[in-house]
mmCIF file of C-alpha atoms in Angstrom:
data_model
loop_
_atom_site.group_PDB
_atom_site.id
_atom_site.type_symbol
_atom_site.label_atom_id
_atom_site.label_comp_id
_atom_site.label_asym_id
_atom_site.label_seq_id
_atom_site.Cartn_x
_atom_site.Cartn_y
_atom_site.Cartn_z
ATOM 1 C CA MET A 1 20.328 28.412 5.297
ATOM 2 C CA THR A 2 21.639 28.882 1.964
ATOM 3 C CA ALA A 3 22.905 25.364 2.018
ATOM 4 C CA PHE A 4 19.818 24.040 2.668
ATOM 5 C CA LYS A 5 17.728 26.328 0.281
ATOM 6 C CA ASP A 6 20.241 24.557 -1.893
ATOM 7 C CA ALA A 7 19.935 21.418 -1.373
ATOM 8 C CA LEU A 8 15.673 21.703 -1.589
ATOM 9 C CA GLY A 9 16.078 23.515 -5.006
ATOM 10 C CA LYS A 10 18.214 20.816 -6.417
ATOM 11 C CA ALA A 11 15.754 18.916 -5.282
ATOM 12 C CA LYS A 12 13.867 16.852 -7.893
ATOM 13 C CA GLY A 13 10.519 18.752 -9.004
ATOM 14 C CA VAL A 14 11.055 22.362 -7.479
ATOM 15 C CA ASP A 15 11.576 25.023 -9.894
ATOM 16 C CA ALA A 16 12.286 27.507 -7.429
ATOM 17 C CA VAL A 17 13.026 27.967 -3.407
ATOM 18 C CA ALA A 18 11.701 31.257 -1.679
ATOM 19 C CA GLY A 19 13.062 32.319 1.712
ATOM 20 C CA PRO A 20 13.741 31.993 4.024
ATOM 21 C CA VAL A 21 10.861 33.431 6.301
ATOM 22 C CA PRO A 22 12.237 33.772 10.262
ATOM 23 C CA SER A 23 8.682 32.864 12.455
ATOM 24 C CA LYS A 24 8.763 35.567 15.203
ATOM 25 C CA ASP A 25 10.799 34.133 17.701
ATOM 26 C CA GLY A 26 13.143 33.569 15.392
ATOM 27 C CA LYS A 27 13.299 29.677 16.236
ATOM 28 C CA ALA A 28 11.561 28.221 13.118
ATOM 29 C CA TYR A 29 12.226 29.039 9.483
ATOM 30 C CA GLN A 30 9.752 28.758 6.148
ATOM 31 C CA TYR A 31 11.127 28.526 2.857
ATOM 32 C CA TYR A 32 8.328 28.384 0.367
ATOM 33 C CA LEU A 33 9.046 26.366 -2.603
ATOM 34 C CA THR A 34 7.339 26.577 -6.269
ATOM 35 C CA LEU A 35 6.770 22.443 -7.822
ATOM 36 C CA ALA A 36 7.438 21.199 -11.348
ATOM 37 C CA ASP A 37 4.413 19.486 -11.302
ATOM 38 C CA ASN A 38 0.886 20.521 -10.637
ATOM 39 C CA PRO A 39 0.406 20.959 -6.912
ATOM 40 C CA THR A 40 -2.667 18.217 -6.776
ATOM 41 C CA SER A 41 -0.918 15.766 -9.906
ATOM 42 C CA ASP A 42 -0.009 11.749 -8.699
ATOM 43 C CA ALA A 43 4.052 13.640 -10.058
ATOM 44 C CA ALA A 44 4.319 16.585 -7.447
ATOM 45 C CA GLN A 45 2.697 14.239 -4.250
ATOM 46 C CA ASP A 46 5.704 11.029 -5.547
ATOM 47 C CA ASN A 47 8.327 13.954 -5.782
ATOM 48 C CA VAL A 48 6.980 15.215 -1.994
ATOM 49 C CA ALA A 49 6.991 11.980 -0.559
ATOM 50 C CA GLY A 50 9.805 10.839 -1.885
ATOM 51 C CA PRO A 51 13.014 12.827 -3.161
ATOM 52 C CA ILE A 52 11.569 16.602 -1.360
ATOM 53 C CA ARG A 53 11.784 15.229 1.686
ATOM 54 C CA ASP A 54 14.822 13.179 1.746
ATOM 55 C CA ALA A 55 16.490 16.470 0.174
ATOM 56 C CA ALA A 56 14.968 18.501 3.481
ATOM 57 C CA HIS A 57 15.809 15.698 6.409
ATOM 58 C CA GLU A 58 19.713 14.978 4.693
ATOM 59 C CA ALA A 59 20.420 18.763 4.616
ATOM 60 C CA ALA A 60 18.553 19.904 7.732
ATOM 61 C CA PRO A 61 21.306 21.729 10.240
ATOM 62 C CA GLU A 62 22.030 19.314 12.550
ATOM 63 C CA GLY A 63 19.820 20.160 16.019
ATOM 64 C CA THR A 64 16.736 20.500 13.837
ATOM 65 C CA GLU A 65 14.437 18.646 12.516
ATOM 66 C CA ALA A 66 12.802 19.646 8.915
ATOM 67 C CA TYR A 67 8.760 18.912 7.367
ATOM 68 C CA VAL A 68 7.521 19.247 4.319
ATOM 69 C CA GLY A 69 3.846 20.608 3.609
ATOM 70 C CA GLY A 70 1.291 21.865 1.866
ATOM 71 C CA THR A 71 -0.891 20.500 -0.433
ATOM 72 C CA PRO A 72 0.970 17.606 -1.910
ATOM 73 C CA GLY A 73 2.299 16.840 1.513
ATOM 74 C CA ILE A 74 -0.724 16.761 2.719
ATOM 75 C CA PHE A 75 -1.931 14.393 0.022
ATOM 76 C CA ALA A 76 1.168 12.129 0.062
ATOM 77 C CA ASP A 77 0.814 11.676 4.246
ATOM 78 C CA MET A 78 -2.893 10.498 3.537
ATOM 79 C CA SER A 79 -2.013 8.761 0.754
ATOM 80 C CA ALA A 80 -0.098 6.212 2.681
ATOM 81 C CA ALA A 81 -2.018 6.000 5.469
ATOM 82 C CA MET A 82 -4.931 5.245 4.002
ATOM 83 C CA ALA A 83 -3.037 2.583 1.501
ATOM 84 C CA ARG A 84 -1.933 1.493 5.235
ATOM 85 C CA ASP A 85 -5.283 1.196 6.190
ATOM 86 C CA TYR A 86 -6.392 -0.607 2.734
ATOM 87 C CA LYS A 87 -4.614 -3.335 4.855
ATOM 88 C CA VAL A 88 -5.943 -3.280 8.068
ATOM 89 C CA VAL A 89 -10.586 -2.519 7.247
ATOM 90 C CA PHE A 90 -10.059 -4.396 3.616
ATOM 91 C CA PRO A 91 -9.343 -7.972 5.335
ATOM 92 C CA VAL A 92 -11.285 -7.081 8.370
ATOM 93 C CA ALA A 93 -14.688 -5.781 7.073
ATOM 94 C CA ALA A 94 -15.039 -9.216 4.799
ATOM 95 C CA VAL A 95 -14.489 -11.140 8.103
ATOM 96 C CA VAL A 96 -17.376 -9.698 9.269
ATOM 97 C CA ILE A 97 -19.366 -9.558 6.519
ATOM 98 C CA LEU A 98 -18.889 -13.494 5.976
ATOM 99 C CA LEU A 99 -19.202 -14.179 9.853
ATOM 100 C CA ILE A 100 -23.059 -12.137 9.564
ATOM 101 C CA LEU A 101 -23.900 -14.004 6.401
ATOM 102 C CA ALA A 102 -23.023 -16.746 8.255
ATOM 103 C CA LEU A 103 -25.367 -16.563 10.939
ATOM 104 C CA LEU A 104 -27.840 -15.709 8.804
ATOM 105 C CA LEU A 105 -27.333 -17.891 5.941
ATOM 106 C CA ARG A 106 -26.533 -20.814 8.238
ATOM 107 C CA SER A 107 -24.320 -22.127 5.651
ATOM 108 C CA LEU A 108 -21.048 -21.976 6.020
ATOM 109 C CA VAL A 109 -20.269 -22.019 1.695
ATOM 110 C CA ALA A 110 -23.678 -19.436 0.527
ATOM 111 C CA PRO A 111 -21.122 -16.883 2.150
ATOM 112 C CA TRP A 112 -17.692 -17.559 0.048
ATOM 113 C CA PHE A 113 -19.513 -17.490 -3.235
ATOM 114 C CA LEU A 114 -21.566 -13.692 -2.469
ATOM 115 C CA MET A 115 -18.699 -12.126 -0.768
ATOM 116 C CA ALA A 116 -16.910 -13.245 -4.904
ATOM 117 C CA ALA A 117 -19.441 -10.761 -5.704
ATOM 118 C CA VAL A 118 -19.360 -8.601 -4.186
ATOM 119 C CA GLY A 119 -15.503 -9.175 -4.870
ATOM 120 C CA LEU A 120 -15.936 -9.280 -8.391
ATOM 121 C CA GLY A 121 -17.845 -6.251 -8.118
ATOM 122 C CA PHE A 122 -15.365 -3.832 -6.730
ATOM 123 C CA ALA A 123 -13.009 -5.037 -8.813
ATOM 124 C CA ALA A 124 -15.453 -4.524 -12.484
ATOM 125 C CA THR A 125 -16.479 -0.499 -11.108
ATOM 126 C CA LEU A 126 -12.974 -0.179 -10.332
ATOM 127 C CA GLY A 127 -11.538 -1.639 -13.389
ATOM 128 C CA ILE A 128 -14.429 0.405 -15.423
ATOM 129 C CA THR A 129 -13.461 3.511 -13.561
ATOM 130 C CA VAL A 130 -9.194 3.163 -14.922
ATOM 131 C CA ILE A 131 -10.730 2.481 -17.808
ATOM 132 C CA ALA A 132 -12.952 5.306 -18.821
ATOM 133 C CA PHE A 133 -10.665 8.456 -16.703
ATOM 134 C CA GLN A 134 -7.337 6.652 -17.381
ATOM 135 C CA HIS A 135 -7.657 5.320 -20.991
ATOM 136 C CA ILE A 136 -9.862 7.232 -22.595
ATOM 137 C CA GLY A 137 -10.882 10.139 -20.214
ATOM 138 C CA GLY A 138 -6.785 11.312 -21.010
ATOM 139 C CA GLU A 139 -6.349 11.468 -16.714
ATOM 140 C CA SER A 140 -2.774 10.923 -14.986
ATOM 141 C CA GLY A 141 -4.657 8.769 -12.837
ATOM 142 C CA LEU A 142 -7.453 8.411 -9.700
ATOM 143 C CA ILE A 143 -7.876 10.249 -6.405
ATOM 144 C CA PHE A 144 -6.547 8.118 -3.909
ATOM 145 C CA MET A 145 -9.760 7.629 -1.913
ATOM 146 C CA LEU A 146 -11.748 6.354 -4.259
ATOM 147 C CA PRO A 147 -11.402 2.521 -3.893
ATOM 148 C CA ILE A 148 -12.415 3.097 -0.237
ATOM 149 C CA TYR A 149 -15.652 4.431 -1.341
ATOM 150 C CA ILE A 150 -15.929 1.963 -3.770
ATOM 151 C CA TYR A 151 -15.466 -0.697 -1.510
ATOM 152 C CA LEU A 152 -18.076 1.617 1.158
ATOM 153 C CA PHE A 153 -20.770 1.374 -0.665
ATOM 154 C CA VAL A 154 -20.330 -1.405 -3.845
ATOM 155 C CA THR A 155 -19.723 -3.283 -1.357
ATOM 156 C CA ALA A 156 -22.659 -2.254 1.620
ATOM 157 C CA LEU A 157 -24.953 -2.430 -1.246
ATOM 158 C CA GLY A 158 -24.088 -5.172 -3.520
ATOM 159 C CA THR A 159 -24.158 -7.167 -0.376
ATOM 160 C CA ASP A 160 -28.028 -6.207 0.785
ATOM 161 C CA TYR A 161 -28.857 -6.785 -2.584
ATOM 162 C CA ASN A 162 -27.133 -10.695 -2.720
ATOM 163 C CA ILE A 163 -29.242 -10.882 0.988
ATOM 164 C CA LEU A 164 -32.376 -9.711 -0.630
ATOM 165 C CA MET A 165 -31.538 -12.692 -3.453
ATOM 166 C CA ILE A 166 -31.122 -15.355 -2.034
ATOM 167 C CA ALA A 167 -33.551 -14.638 0.679
ATOM 168 C CA ARG A 168 -36.067 -15.321 -1.921
ATOM 169 C CA LEU A 169 -34.210 -17.551 -3.408
ATOM 170 C CA ARG A 170 -34.401 -19.753 -0.020
ATOM 171 C CA GLU A 171 -37.811 -19.468 0.558
ATOM 172 C CA GLU A 172 -38.552 -20.788 -3.109
ATOM 173 C CA ALA A 173 -36.128 -24.337 -2.528
ATOM 174 C CA ARG A 174 -38.011 -24.181 1.032
ATOM 175 C CA GLU A 175 -41.775 -24.526 -1.429
ATOM 176 C CA GLY A 176 -40.644 -27.503 -2.813
ATOM 177 C CA ARG A 177 -39.044 -26.710 -5.734
ATOM 178 C CA ASP A 178 -35.756 -27.922 -8.241
ATOM 179 C CA PRO A 179 -33.141 -25.572 -7.232
ATOM 180 C CA HIS A 180 -33.464 -24.092 -11.416
ATOM 181 C CA THR A 181 -36.700 -23.014 -10.565
ATOM 182 C CA ALA A 182 -36.512 -21.325 -7.388
ATOM 183 C CA ALA A 183 -33.516 -19.500 -9.061
ATOM 184 C CA SER A 184 -35.524 -17.951 -11.504
ATOM 185 C CA GLN A 185 -38.356 -17.233 -9.150
ATOM 186 C CA ALA A 186 -36.138 -15.774 -6.641
ATOM 187 C CA VAL A 187 -35.421 -13.772 -10.172
ATOM 188 C CA THR A 188 -39.049 -12.982 -11.315
ATOM 189 C CA HIS A 189 -40.613 -11.909 -7.181
ATOM 190 C CA ALA A 190 -37.649 -10.523 -6.478
ATOM 191 C CA GLY A 191 -35.544 -8.615 -9.397
ATOM 192 C CA PRO A 192 -37.130 -5.633 -10.177
ATOM 193 C CA THR A 193 -37.214 -4.428 -6.335
ATOM 194 C CA ILE A 194 -33.669 -4.603 -6.440
ATOM 195 C CA ALA A 195 -33.544 -3.346 -10.408
ATOM 196 C CA ALA A 196 -35.621 -0.181 -8.983
ATOM 197 C CA ALA A 197 -33.503 0.695 -6.552
ATOM 198 C CA GLY A 198 -30.103 -0.150 -8.526
ATOM 199 C CA VAL A 199 -31.685 1.978 -10.699
ATOM 200 C CA ILE A 200 -32.640 4.615 -8.322
ATOM 201 C CA LEU A 201 -29.363 4.703 -6.283
ATOM 202 C CA ALA A 202 -26.963 4.972 -9.845
ATOM 203 C CA GLY A 203 -29.246 8.381 -10.898
ATOM 204 C CA THR A 204 -28.609 9.422 -7.001
ATOM 205 C CA PHE A 205 -24.666 8.897 -7.140
ATOM 206 C CA GLY A 206 -24.588 9.138 -10.675
ATOM 207 C CA SER A 207 -26.011 13.095 -10.158
ATOM 208 C CA LEU A 208 -22.490 13.813 -8.662
ATOM 209 C CA MET A 209 -21.036 13.414 -12.083
ATOM 210 C CA LEU A 210 -21.848 17.025 -13.013
ATOM 211 C CA GLY A 211 -19.866 18.616 -10.431
ATOM 212 C CA GLY A 212 -16.420 20.064 -11.617
ATOM 213 C CA ASN A 213 -13.927 18.426 -8.801
ATOM 214 C CA THR A 214 -12.301 15.671 -10.515
ATOM 215 C CA LEU A 215 -13.460 13.933 -7.193
ATOM 216 C CA ILE A 216 -16.792 14.029 -7.296
ATOM 217 C CA VAL A 217 -17.520 13.934 -10.387
ATOM 218 C CA SER A 218 -14.847 9.718 -10.409
ATOM 219 C CA MET A 219 -16.457 8.712 -6.919
ATOM 220 C CA GLY A 220 -20.480 9.613 -8.556
ATOM 221 C CA PHE A 221 -19.824 7.374 -12.071
ATOM 222 C CA ALA A 222 -17.983 4.395 -9.637
ATOM 223 C CA LEU A 223 -20.249 4.552 -7.113
ATOM 224 C CA ALA A 224 -23.076 4.922 -10.502
ATOM 225 C CA VAL A 225 -21.961 2.566 -12.573
ATOM 226 C CA GLY A 226 -20.784 -0.288 -9.120
ATOM 227 C CA ILE A 227 -24.565 -0.042 -7.792
ATOM 228 C CA LEU A 228 -25.580 -1.313 -11.194
ATOM 229 C CA ILE A 229 -22.849 -4.150 -11.804
ATOM 230 C CA VAL A 230 -23.883 -5.612 -8.218
ATOM 231 C CA SER A 231 -27.516 -5.069 -8.428
ATOM 232 C CA PHE A 232 -27.708 -6.099 -12.657
ATOM 233 C CA VAL A 233 -24.867 -8.153 -13.033
ATOM 234 C CA MET A 234 -23.469 -9.436 -9.632
ATOM 235 C CA SER A 235 -27.558 -10.131 -7.373
ATOM 236 C CA MET A 236 -29.206 -10.209 -10.058
ATOM 237 C CA PHE A 237 -27.372 -13.211 -12.082
ATOM 238 C CA PHE A 238 -24.340 -14.719 -10.598
ATOM 239 C CA THR A 239 -25.631 -15.512 -7.521
ATOM 240 C CA PRO A 240 -28.963 -17.147 -8.013
ATOM 241 C CA ALA A 241 -27.214 -18.853 -11.164
ATOM 242 C CA LEU A 242 -23.850 -20.309 -8.982
ATOM 243 C CA THR A 243 -26.300 -20.955 -5.765
ATOM 244 C CA SER A 244 -28.560 -22.934 -8.468
ATOM 245 C CA LEU A 245 -25.383 -24.982 -9.942
ATOM 246 C CA LEU A 246 -24.728 -25.400 -6.578
ATOM 247 C CA GLY A 247 -27.923 -27.135 -5.687
ATOM 248 C CA HIS A 248 -28.413 -28.924 -2.135
ATOM 249 C CA ALA A 249 -23.984 -28.107 -1.632
ATOM 250 C CA ALA A 250 -25.105 -24.240 -1.192
ATOM 251 C CA TRP A 251 -26.555 -24.362 2.194
ATOM 252 C CA TRP A 252 -24.062 -26.955 3.424
ATOM 253 C CA PRO A 253 -23.722 -27.664 6.598
ATOM 254 C CA GLY A 254 -27.624 -26.712 7.493
ATOM 255 C CA HIS A 255 -30.563 -27.560 5.851
ATOM 256 C CA GLY A 256 -32.104 -23.956 4.857
ATOM 257 C CA ASP A 257 -33.052 -25.319 1.611
ATOM 258 C CA GLU A 258 -34.974 -27.911 3.052
ATOM 259 C CA ALA A 259 -38.952 -28.576 1.662
ATOM 260 C CA LYS A 260 -41.602 -27.341 4.319
ATOM 261 C CA ASP A 261 -43.963 -30.119 5.026
ATOM 262 C CA GLU A 262 -47.648 -29.780 4.105
ATOM 263 C CA HIS A 263 -48.245 -28.508 7.994
ATOM 264 C CA ASP A 264 -45.784 -26.255 8.050
ATOM 265 C CA ARG A 265 -47.042 -24.485 4.662
ATOM 266 C CA VAL A 266 -50.982 -24.867 6.124
ATOM 267 C CA ALA A 267 -49.507 -22.836 8.737
ATOM 268 C CA ALA A 268 -47.524 -20.233 6.048
ATOM 269 C CA THR A 269 -50.330 -19.668 4.533
ATOM 270 C CA HIS A 270 -52.742 -18.530 7.039
#
């Protein structure tokens, strides 16, 4: 017991060790560690996930098993699990959205630059949040759960706004307008709706910044900024601009932008 306690005390990030406190049946013992860093900090999480757990496992008496818990331990386990999930959730969600867009737009080209717009919006949101909270605000880092929240909300809303814009753009093209005019008309008619929705949602999520919790504040800032980026920059500028530059090629191999004949136009007006 003494050797185990000494090993824990020498581990990086540990200031003091108290215990052991035996369980009621005497089959387990609990040690209390005083960490050198704030238990909710990245440094404490890294130390618990690395040198502290390594020391506990190596010094555990033969036939026993050591576990390291507490707030840093929980965060370390959640961080590792989410890092593993990111490798699965992000690509799977992207492929599913890509397939849905391809079926909806009947195009193999448009879904790619629509997903590129969403991806750029996600990257820009994460980058601005890092600059705001770490470089300007002086935070040591962002909570590890933030990227998944940004991805879910920004990707979902950004995809919705892009669909709304490109659907309107396709309708304008089918009215016989050239790609540049169609893009201009799409922004004129669909832009105000997207802008209003973006401002309302950004304001709603931005209200989370009034909370005192770092996670809530950073999440509110990130979601508000992300929604503004995907609505005003990606949906209202990037998507229509790139579609107009690609022209008919944006709808390959389908013919979603082909102008309606006169009979279809008359039928549509009635």
